[in-house]
CSV table of C-alpha atoms in Angstrom, one decimal:
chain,number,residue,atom,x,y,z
A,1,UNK,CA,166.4,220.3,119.6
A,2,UNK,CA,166.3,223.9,118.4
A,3,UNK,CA,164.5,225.7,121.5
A,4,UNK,CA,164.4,229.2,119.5
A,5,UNK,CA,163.5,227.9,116.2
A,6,UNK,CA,159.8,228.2,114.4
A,7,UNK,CA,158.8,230.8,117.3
A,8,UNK,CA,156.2,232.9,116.7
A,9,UNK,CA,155.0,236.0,118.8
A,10,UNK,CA,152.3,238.7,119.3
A,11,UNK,CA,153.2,242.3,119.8
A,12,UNK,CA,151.3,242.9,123.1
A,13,UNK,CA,153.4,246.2,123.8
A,14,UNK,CA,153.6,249.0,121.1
A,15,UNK,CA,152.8,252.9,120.8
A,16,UNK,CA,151.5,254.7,118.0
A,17,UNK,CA,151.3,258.5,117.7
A,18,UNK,CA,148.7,258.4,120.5
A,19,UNK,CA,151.4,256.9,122.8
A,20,UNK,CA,151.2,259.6,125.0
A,21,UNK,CA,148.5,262.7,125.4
A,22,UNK,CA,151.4,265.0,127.2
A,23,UNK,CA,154.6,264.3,125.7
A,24,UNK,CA,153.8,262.3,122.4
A,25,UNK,CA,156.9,260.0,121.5
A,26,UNK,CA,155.5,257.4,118.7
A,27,UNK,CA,156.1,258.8,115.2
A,28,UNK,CA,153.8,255.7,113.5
A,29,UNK,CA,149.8,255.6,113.5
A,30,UNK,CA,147.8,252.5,113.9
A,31,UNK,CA,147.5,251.6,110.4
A,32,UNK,CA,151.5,251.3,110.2
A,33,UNK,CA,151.3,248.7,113.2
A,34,UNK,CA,148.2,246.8,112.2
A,35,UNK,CA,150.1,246.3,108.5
A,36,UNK,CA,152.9,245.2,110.2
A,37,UNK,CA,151.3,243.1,112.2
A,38,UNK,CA,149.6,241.3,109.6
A,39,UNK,CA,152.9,241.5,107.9
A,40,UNK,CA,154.7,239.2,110.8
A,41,UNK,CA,151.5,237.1,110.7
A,42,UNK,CA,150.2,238.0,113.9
A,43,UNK,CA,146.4,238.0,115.0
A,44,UNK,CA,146.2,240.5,117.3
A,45,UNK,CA,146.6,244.4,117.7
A,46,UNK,CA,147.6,245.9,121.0
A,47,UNK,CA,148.4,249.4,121.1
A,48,UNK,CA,149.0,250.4,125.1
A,49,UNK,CA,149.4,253.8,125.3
A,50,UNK,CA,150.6,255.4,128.5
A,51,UNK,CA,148.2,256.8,130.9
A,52,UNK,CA,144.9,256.5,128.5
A,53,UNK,CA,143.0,254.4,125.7
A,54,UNK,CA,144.7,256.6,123.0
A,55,UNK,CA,141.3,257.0,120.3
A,56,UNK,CA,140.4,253.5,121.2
A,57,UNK,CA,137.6,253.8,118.5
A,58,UNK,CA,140.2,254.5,115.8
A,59,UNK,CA,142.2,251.5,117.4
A,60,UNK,CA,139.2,249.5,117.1
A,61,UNK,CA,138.4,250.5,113.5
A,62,UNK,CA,141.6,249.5,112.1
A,63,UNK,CA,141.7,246.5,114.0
A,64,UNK,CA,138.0,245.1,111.9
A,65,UNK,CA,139.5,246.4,108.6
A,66,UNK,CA,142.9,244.2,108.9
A,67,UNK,CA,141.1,241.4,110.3
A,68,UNK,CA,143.2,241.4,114.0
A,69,UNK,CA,141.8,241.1,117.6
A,70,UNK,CA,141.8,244.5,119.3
A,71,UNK,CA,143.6,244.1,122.4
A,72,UNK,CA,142.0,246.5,124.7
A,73,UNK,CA,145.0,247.6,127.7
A,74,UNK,CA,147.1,250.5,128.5
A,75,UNK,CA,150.7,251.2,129.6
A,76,UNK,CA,149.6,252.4,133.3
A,77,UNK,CA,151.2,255.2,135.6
A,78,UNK,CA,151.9,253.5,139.0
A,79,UNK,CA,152.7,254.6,142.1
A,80,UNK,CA,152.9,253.1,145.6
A,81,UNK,CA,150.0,255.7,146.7
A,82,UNK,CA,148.2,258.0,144.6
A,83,UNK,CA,147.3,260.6,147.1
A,84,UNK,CA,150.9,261.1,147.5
A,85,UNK,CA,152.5,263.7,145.6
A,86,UNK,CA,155.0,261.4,144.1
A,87,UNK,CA,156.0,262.0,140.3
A,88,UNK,CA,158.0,259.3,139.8
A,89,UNK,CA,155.8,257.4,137.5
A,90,UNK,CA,156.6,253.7,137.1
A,91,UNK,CA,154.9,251.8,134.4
A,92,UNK,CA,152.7,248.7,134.4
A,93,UNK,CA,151.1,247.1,131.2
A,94,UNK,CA,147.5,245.8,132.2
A,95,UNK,CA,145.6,244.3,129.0
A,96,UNK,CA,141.4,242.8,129.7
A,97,UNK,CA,141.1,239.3,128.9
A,98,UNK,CA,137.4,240.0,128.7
A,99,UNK,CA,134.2,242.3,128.6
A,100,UNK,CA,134.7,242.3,132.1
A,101,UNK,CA,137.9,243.3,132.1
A,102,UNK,CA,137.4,246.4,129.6
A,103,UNK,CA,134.8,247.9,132.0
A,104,UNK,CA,137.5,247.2,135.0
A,105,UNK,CA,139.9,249.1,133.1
A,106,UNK,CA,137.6,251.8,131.7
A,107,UNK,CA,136.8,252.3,135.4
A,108,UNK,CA,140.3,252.3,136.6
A,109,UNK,CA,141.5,254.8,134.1
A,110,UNK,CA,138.5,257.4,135.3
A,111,UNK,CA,139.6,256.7,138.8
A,112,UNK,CA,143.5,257.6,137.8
A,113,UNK,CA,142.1,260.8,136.7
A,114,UNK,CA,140.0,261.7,139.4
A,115,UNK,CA,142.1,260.9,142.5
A,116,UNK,CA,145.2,259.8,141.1
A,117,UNK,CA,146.3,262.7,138.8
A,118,UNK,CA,149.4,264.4,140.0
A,119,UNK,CA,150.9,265.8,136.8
A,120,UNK,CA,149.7,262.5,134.8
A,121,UNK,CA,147.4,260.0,135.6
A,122,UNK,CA,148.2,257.2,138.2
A,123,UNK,CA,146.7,253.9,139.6
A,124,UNK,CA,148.5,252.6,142.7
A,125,UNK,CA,148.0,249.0,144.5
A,126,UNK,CA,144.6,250.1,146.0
A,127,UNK,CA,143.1,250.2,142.2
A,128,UNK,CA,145.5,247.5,140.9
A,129,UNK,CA,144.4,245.6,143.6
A,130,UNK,CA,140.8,245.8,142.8
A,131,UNK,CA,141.2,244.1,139.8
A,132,UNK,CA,139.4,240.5,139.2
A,133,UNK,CA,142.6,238.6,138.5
A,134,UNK,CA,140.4,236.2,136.1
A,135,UNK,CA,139.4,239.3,133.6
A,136,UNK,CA,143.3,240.9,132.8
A,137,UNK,CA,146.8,240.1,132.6
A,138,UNK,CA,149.4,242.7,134.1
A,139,UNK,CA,152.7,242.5,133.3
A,140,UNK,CA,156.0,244.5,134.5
A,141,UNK,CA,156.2,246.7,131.1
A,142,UNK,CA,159.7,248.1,130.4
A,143,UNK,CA,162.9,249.4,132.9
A,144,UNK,CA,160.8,251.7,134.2
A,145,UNK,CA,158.7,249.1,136.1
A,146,UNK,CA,157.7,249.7,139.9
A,147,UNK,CA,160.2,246.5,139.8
A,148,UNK,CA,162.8,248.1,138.5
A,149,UNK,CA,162.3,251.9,139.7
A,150,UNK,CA,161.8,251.6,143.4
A,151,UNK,CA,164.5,249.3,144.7
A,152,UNK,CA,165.3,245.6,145.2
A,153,UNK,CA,162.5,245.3,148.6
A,154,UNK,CA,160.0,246.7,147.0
A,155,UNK,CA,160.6,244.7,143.8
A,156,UNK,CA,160.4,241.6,145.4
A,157,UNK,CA,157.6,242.4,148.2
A,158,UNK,CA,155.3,243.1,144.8
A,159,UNK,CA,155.7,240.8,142.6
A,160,UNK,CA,155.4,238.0,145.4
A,161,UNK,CA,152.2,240.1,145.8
A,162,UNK,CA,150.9,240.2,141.9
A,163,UNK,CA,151.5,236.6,141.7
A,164,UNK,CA,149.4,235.7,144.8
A,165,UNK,CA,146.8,238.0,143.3
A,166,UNK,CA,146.9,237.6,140.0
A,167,UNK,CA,147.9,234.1,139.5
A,168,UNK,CA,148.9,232.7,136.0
A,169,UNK,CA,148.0,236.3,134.5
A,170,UNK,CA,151.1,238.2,136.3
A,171,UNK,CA,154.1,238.2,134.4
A,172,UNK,CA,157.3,239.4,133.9
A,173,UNK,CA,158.4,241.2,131.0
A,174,UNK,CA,161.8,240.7,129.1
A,175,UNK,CA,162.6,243.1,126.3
A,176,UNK,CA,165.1,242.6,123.6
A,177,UNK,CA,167.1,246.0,123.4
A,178,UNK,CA,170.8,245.8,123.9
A,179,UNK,CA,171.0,248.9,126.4
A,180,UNK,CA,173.3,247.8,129.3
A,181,UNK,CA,170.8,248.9,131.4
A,182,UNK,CA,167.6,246.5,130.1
A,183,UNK,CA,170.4,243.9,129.9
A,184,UNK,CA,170.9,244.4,133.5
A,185,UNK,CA,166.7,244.7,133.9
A,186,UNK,CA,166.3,241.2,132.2
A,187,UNK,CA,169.4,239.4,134.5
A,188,UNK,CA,167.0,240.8,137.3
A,189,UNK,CA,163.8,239.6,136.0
A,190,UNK,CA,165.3,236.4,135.2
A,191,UNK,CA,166.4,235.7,139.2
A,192,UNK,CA,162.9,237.0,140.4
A,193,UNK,CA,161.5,234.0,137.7
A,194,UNK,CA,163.3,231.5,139.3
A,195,UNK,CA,162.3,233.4,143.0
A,196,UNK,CA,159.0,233.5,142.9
A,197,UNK,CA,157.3,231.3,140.2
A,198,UNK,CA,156.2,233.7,137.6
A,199,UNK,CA,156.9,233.2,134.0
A,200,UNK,CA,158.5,235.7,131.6
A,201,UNK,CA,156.6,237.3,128.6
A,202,UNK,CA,158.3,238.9,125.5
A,203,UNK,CA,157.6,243.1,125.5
A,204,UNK,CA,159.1,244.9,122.3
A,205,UNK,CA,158.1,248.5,123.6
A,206,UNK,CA,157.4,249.6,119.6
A,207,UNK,CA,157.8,253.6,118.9
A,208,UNK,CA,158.5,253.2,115.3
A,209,UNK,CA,158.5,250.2,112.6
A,210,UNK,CA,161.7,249.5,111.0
A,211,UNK,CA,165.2,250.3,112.9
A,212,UNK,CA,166.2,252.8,110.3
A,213,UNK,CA,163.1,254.6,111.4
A,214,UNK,CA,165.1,255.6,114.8
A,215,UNK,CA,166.4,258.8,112.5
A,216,UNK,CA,163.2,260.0,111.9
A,217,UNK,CA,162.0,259.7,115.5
A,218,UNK,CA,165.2,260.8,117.0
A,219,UNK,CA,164.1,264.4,114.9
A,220,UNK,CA,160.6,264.3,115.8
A,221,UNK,CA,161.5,264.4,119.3
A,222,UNK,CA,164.2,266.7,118.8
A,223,UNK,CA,161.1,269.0,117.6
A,224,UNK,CA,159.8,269.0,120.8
A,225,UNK,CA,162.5,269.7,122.6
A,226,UNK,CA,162.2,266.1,124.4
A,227,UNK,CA,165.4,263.7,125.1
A,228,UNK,CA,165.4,260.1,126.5
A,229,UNK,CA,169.4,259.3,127.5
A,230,UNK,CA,168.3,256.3,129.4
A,231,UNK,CA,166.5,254.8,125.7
A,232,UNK,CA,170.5,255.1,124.2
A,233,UNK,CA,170.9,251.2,122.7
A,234,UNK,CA,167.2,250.9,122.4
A,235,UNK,CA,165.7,249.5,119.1
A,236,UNK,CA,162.0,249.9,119.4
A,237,UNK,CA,160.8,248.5,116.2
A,238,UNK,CA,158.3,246.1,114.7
A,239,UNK,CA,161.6,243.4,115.1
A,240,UNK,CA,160.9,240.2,113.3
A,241,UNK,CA,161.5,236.9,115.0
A,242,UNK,CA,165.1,236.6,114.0
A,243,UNK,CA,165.7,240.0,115.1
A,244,UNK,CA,164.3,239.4,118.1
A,245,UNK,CA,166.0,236.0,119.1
A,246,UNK,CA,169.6,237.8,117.7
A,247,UNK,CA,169.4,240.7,120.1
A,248,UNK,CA,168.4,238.3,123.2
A,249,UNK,CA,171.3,236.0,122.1
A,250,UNK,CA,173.2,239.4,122.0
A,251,UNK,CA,172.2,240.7,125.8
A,252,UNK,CA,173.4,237.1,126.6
A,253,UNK,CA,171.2,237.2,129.3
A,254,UNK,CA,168.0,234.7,129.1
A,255,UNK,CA,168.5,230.5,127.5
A,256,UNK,CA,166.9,229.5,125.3
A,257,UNK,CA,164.1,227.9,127.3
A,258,UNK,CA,163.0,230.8,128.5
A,259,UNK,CA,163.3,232.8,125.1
A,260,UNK,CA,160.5,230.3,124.1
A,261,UNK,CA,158.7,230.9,127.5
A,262,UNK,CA,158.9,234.8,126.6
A,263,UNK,CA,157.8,234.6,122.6
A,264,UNK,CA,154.7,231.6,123.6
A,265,UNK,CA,153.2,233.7,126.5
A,266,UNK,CA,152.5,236.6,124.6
A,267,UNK,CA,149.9,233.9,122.0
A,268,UNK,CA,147.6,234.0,125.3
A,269,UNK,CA,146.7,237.1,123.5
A,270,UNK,CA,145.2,235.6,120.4
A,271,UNK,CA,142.3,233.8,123.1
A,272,UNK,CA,141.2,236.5,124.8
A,273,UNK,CA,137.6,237.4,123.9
A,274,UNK,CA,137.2,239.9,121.2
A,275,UNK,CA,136.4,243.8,122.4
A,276,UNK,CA,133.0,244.6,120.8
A,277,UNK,CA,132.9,248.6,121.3
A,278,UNK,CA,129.0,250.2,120.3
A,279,UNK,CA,130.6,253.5,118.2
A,280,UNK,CA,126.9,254.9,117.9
A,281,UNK,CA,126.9,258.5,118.7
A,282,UNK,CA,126.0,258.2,122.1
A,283,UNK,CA,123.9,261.7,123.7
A,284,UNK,CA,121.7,262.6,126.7
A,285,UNK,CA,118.7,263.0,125.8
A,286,UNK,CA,115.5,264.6,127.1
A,287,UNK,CA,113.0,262.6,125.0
A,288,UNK,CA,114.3,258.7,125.4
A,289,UNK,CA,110.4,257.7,123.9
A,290,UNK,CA,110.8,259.4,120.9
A,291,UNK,CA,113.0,257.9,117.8
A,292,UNK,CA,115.4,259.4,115.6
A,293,UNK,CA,113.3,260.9,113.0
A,294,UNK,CA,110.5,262.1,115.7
A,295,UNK,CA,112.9,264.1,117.2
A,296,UNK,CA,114.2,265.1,114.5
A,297,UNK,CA,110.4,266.7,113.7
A,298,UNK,CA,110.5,267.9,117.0
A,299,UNK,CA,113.7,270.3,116.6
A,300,UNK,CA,112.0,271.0,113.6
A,301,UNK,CA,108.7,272.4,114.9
A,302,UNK,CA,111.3,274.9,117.5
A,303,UNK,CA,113.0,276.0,114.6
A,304,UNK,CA,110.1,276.7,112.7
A,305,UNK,CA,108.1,278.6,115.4
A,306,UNK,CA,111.1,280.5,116.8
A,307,UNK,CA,111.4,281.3,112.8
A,308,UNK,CA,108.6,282.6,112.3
A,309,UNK,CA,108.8,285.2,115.4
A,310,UNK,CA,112.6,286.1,114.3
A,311,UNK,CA,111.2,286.9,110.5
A,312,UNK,CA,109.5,290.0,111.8
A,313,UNK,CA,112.5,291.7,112.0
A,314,UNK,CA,114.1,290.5,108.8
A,315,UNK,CA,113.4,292.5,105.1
A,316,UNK,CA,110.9,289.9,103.4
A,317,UNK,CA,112.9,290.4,100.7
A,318,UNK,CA,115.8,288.2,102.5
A,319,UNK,CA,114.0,285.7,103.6
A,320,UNK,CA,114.3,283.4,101.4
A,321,UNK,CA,118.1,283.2,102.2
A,322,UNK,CA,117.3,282.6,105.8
A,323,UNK,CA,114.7,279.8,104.6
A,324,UNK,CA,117.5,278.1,102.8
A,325,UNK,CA,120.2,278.2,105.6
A,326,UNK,CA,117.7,277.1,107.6
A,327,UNK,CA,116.9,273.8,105.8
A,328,UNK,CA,121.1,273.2,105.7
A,329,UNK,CA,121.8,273.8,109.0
A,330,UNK,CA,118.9,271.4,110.2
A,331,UNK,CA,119.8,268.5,107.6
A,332,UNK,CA,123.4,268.6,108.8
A,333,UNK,CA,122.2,268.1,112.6
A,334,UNK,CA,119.9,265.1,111.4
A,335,UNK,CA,121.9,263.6,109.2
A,336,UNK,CA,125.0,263.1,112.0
A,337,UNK,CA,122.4,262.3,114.8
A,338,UNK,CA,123.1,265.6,117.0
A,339,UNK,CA,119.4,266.2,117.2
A,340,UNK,CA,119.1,265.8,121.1
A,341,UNK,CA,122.0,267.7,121.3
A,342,UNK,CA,120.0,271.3,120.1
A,343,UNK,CA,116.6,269.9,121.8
A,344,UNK,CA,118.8,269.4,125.2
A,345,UNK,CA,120.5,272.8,125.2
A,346,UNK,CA,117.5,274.8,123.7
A,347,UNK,CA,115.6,273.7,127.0
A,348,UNK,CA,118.2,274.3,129.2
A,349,UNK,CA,119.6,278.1,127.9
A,350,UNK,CA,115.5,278.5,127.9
A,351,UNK,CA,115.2,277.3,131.7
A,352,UNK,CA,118.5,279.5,132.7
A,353,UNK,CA,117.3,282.8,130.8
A,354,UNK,CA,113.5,282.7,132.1
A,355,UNK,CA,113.1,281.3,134.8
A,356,UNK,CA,116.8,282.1,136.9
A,357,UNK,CA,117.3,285.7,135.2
A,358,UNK,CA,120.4,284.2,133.4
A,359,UNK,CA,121.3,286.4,130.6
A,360,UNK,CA,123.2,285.7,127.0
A,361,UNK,CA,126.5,287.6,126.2
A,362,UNK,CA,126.3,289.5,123.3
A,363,UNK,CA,129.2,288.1,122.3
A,364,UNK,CA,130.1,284.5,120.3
A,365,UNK,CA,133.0,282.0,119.1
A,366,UNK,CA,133.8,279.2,118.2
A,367,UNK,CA,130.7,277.2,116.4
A,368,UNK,CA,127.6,279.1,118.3
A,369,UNK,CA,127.0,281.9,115.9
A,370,UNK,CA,128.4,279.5,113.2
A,371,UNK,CA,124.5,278.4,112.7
A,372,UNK,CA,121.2,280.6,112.3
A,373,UNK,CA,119.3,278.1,113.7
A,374,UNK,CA,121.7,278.5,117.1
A,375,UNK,CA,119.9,282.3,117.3
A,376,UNK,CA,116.2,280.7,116.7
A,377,UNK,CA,117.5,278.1,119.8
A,378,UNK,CA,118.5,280.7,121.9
A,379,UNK,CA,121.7,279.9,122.1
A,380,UNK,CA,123.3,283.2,120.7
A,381,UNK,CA,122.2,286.7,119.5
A,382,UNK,CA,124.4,286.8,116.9
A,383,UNK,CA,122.6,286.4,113.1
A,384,UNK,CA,125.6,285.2,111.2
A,385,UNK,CA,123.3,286.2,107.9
A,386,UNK,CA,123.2,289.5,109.4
């Protein structure tokens, strides 16, 4: 029986352009994965990026137009303790299972930010830890796993502790490149399999689509001034299934049993319940009674009175000028739902100014003197008609 025949595979671990807010190495966007994807016939779309969500509303968008389930996860920081100044950064791929699990990992990535940042973003066992095992699957990510970066004890000591944690939704992760050193990774995760229990899931680590794309990401990096030795081997493409099963076959690491295990693990993908994200424009608001178009009236009725104060010192002769940049400025702010935005700050740079002596600068940038109507709000003195 041909164990490595008719596989099939979902792409659970790729980059795109997002991959990484402080030193970007994925030369593809989003769309260029999701068309592979649905190239390959896969179902899904996970794009992990390291340390963050990466526009997960983009992500999510181009996920409903090609007809794939958004996999909502991200290629983690990890350290042992995150209160420790300790840069060495291992990675961990967590991915939600579930609504659940989003708002676990939404959560998880504030908390990397607000007590875990030491040059990036980390999470350490205390977070990971915290984690319902039920509502995400973690798995080891590439060589630069806590299993692979911090030495044989450690190594050991945690994944014996994922798998009593986590359960079924641990596992460890086998990638394809021919680098002596993932070959080496691989012969270790195989051992720790057998060890301890926990199955092995197929990671391809895509930065770019095709191989021959390596060129162009080689210069893009080259750009920035940014050099990986360690990736020298690496393919990290879009592989198809052949490719994939030829460079296992090649590392002559893994049978062929557990090259199926690998490839069917990562379909656990295609059941996880679909990420339903609310893109409405979402804004603090000072009048939560009041609906879109009565506040929209509202800002109006400001405009209008602080208007007709502010024409005293303007030449009659001008005003209808003023009248029609008026009417622009305010049907751009309804039409993209930024009303409670100018209603909010008006009341607030009112409260500041006369009631705790807090005084404008006569100065402006950026989009505050960009608008009239910011001068009628109070929000700047300059008249950019003037």
């Amino acid at each position: 029986m041909c164990e490595t025949c008719n596989l099939e595979y979902e792409n659970i671990h790729s980059h795109s352009m997002y991959s990484n807010i402080y030193t970007a190495d994925s030369i593809i966007t989003k769309e260029d994965i999701a068309v592979r994807a649905k190239e390959l016939g896969q179902k899904t779309l996970s794009l992990v990026e390291h340390g963050y969500f990466g526009n997960i509303f983009e992500t999510y968008e181009v996920a409903k137009k090609h007809g794939l389930n958004l996999i909502f996860g991200t290629e983690f920081y990890f350290v042992k303790d995150r209160f420790e100044k300790d840069a060495t950064n291992s990675h961990l791929l967590i991915m939600a299972r579930n609504e659940e699990g989003r708002k676990e990992l939404t959560s998880m990535i504030s908390e990397s930010n607000k007590t875990g940042f030491y040059y990036k973003p980390r999470i350490d066992e205390d977070l990971l830890f915290k984690l319902t095992p039920e509502n995400v699957v973690v798995t080891t990510a590439c060589i630069a796993s806590p299993v692979n970066k911090y030495g044989d004890e450690y190594a050991g000591y945690f994944i014996k502790k994922c798998k009593e944690h986590f359960g079924k939704n641990f596992y460890l992760e086998v990638q394809p490149h021919t680098n002596i050193k993932q070959v080496a990774f691989n012969q270790k995760l195989q051992r720790a399999s057998y060890e301890y229990g926990v199955e092995l899931i197929l990671g391809i680590d895509s930065h770019y689509i095709y191989s021959k794309d390596a060129k162009k990401r080689d210069l893009f990096l080259k750009g920035k001034d940014i050099n990986y030795p360690e990736e020298e081997g690496f393919i990290i493409d879009f592989p198809s299934v052949e490719e994939i099963v030829d460079r296992f076959k090649s590392q002559n690491v893994l049978f062929d049993r557990e090259i199926k295990q690998a490839f069917d693990n990562t379909l656990i993908a295609r059941d996880f319940e679909p990420v339903e994200l609310n893109t409405d424009i979402k804004m603090p608001t000072i009048y939560p009674e009041l609906s879109h178009e009565e506040k929209s009236m509202k800002l109006k009725e400001v405009i209008n009175r602080a208007w007709v104060e502010d024409r005293k010192h303007i030449p009659k002769s001008k005003w209808k000028e003023y009248i029609e940049a008026i009417k622009f400025e305010t049907d751009i702010i309804t039409e993209t739902n930024m009303e409670d935005y100018f209603l909010m700050n008006e009341k607030i740079i009112s409260k500041a100014v006369n009631e705790y002596g807090g005084v404008l600068t006569r100065t402006g940038r950026g989009s505050a003197p960009s608008f009239y109507v910011n001068k009628l709000l109070g929000f700047t003195e300059i008249d950019r008609l003037e």
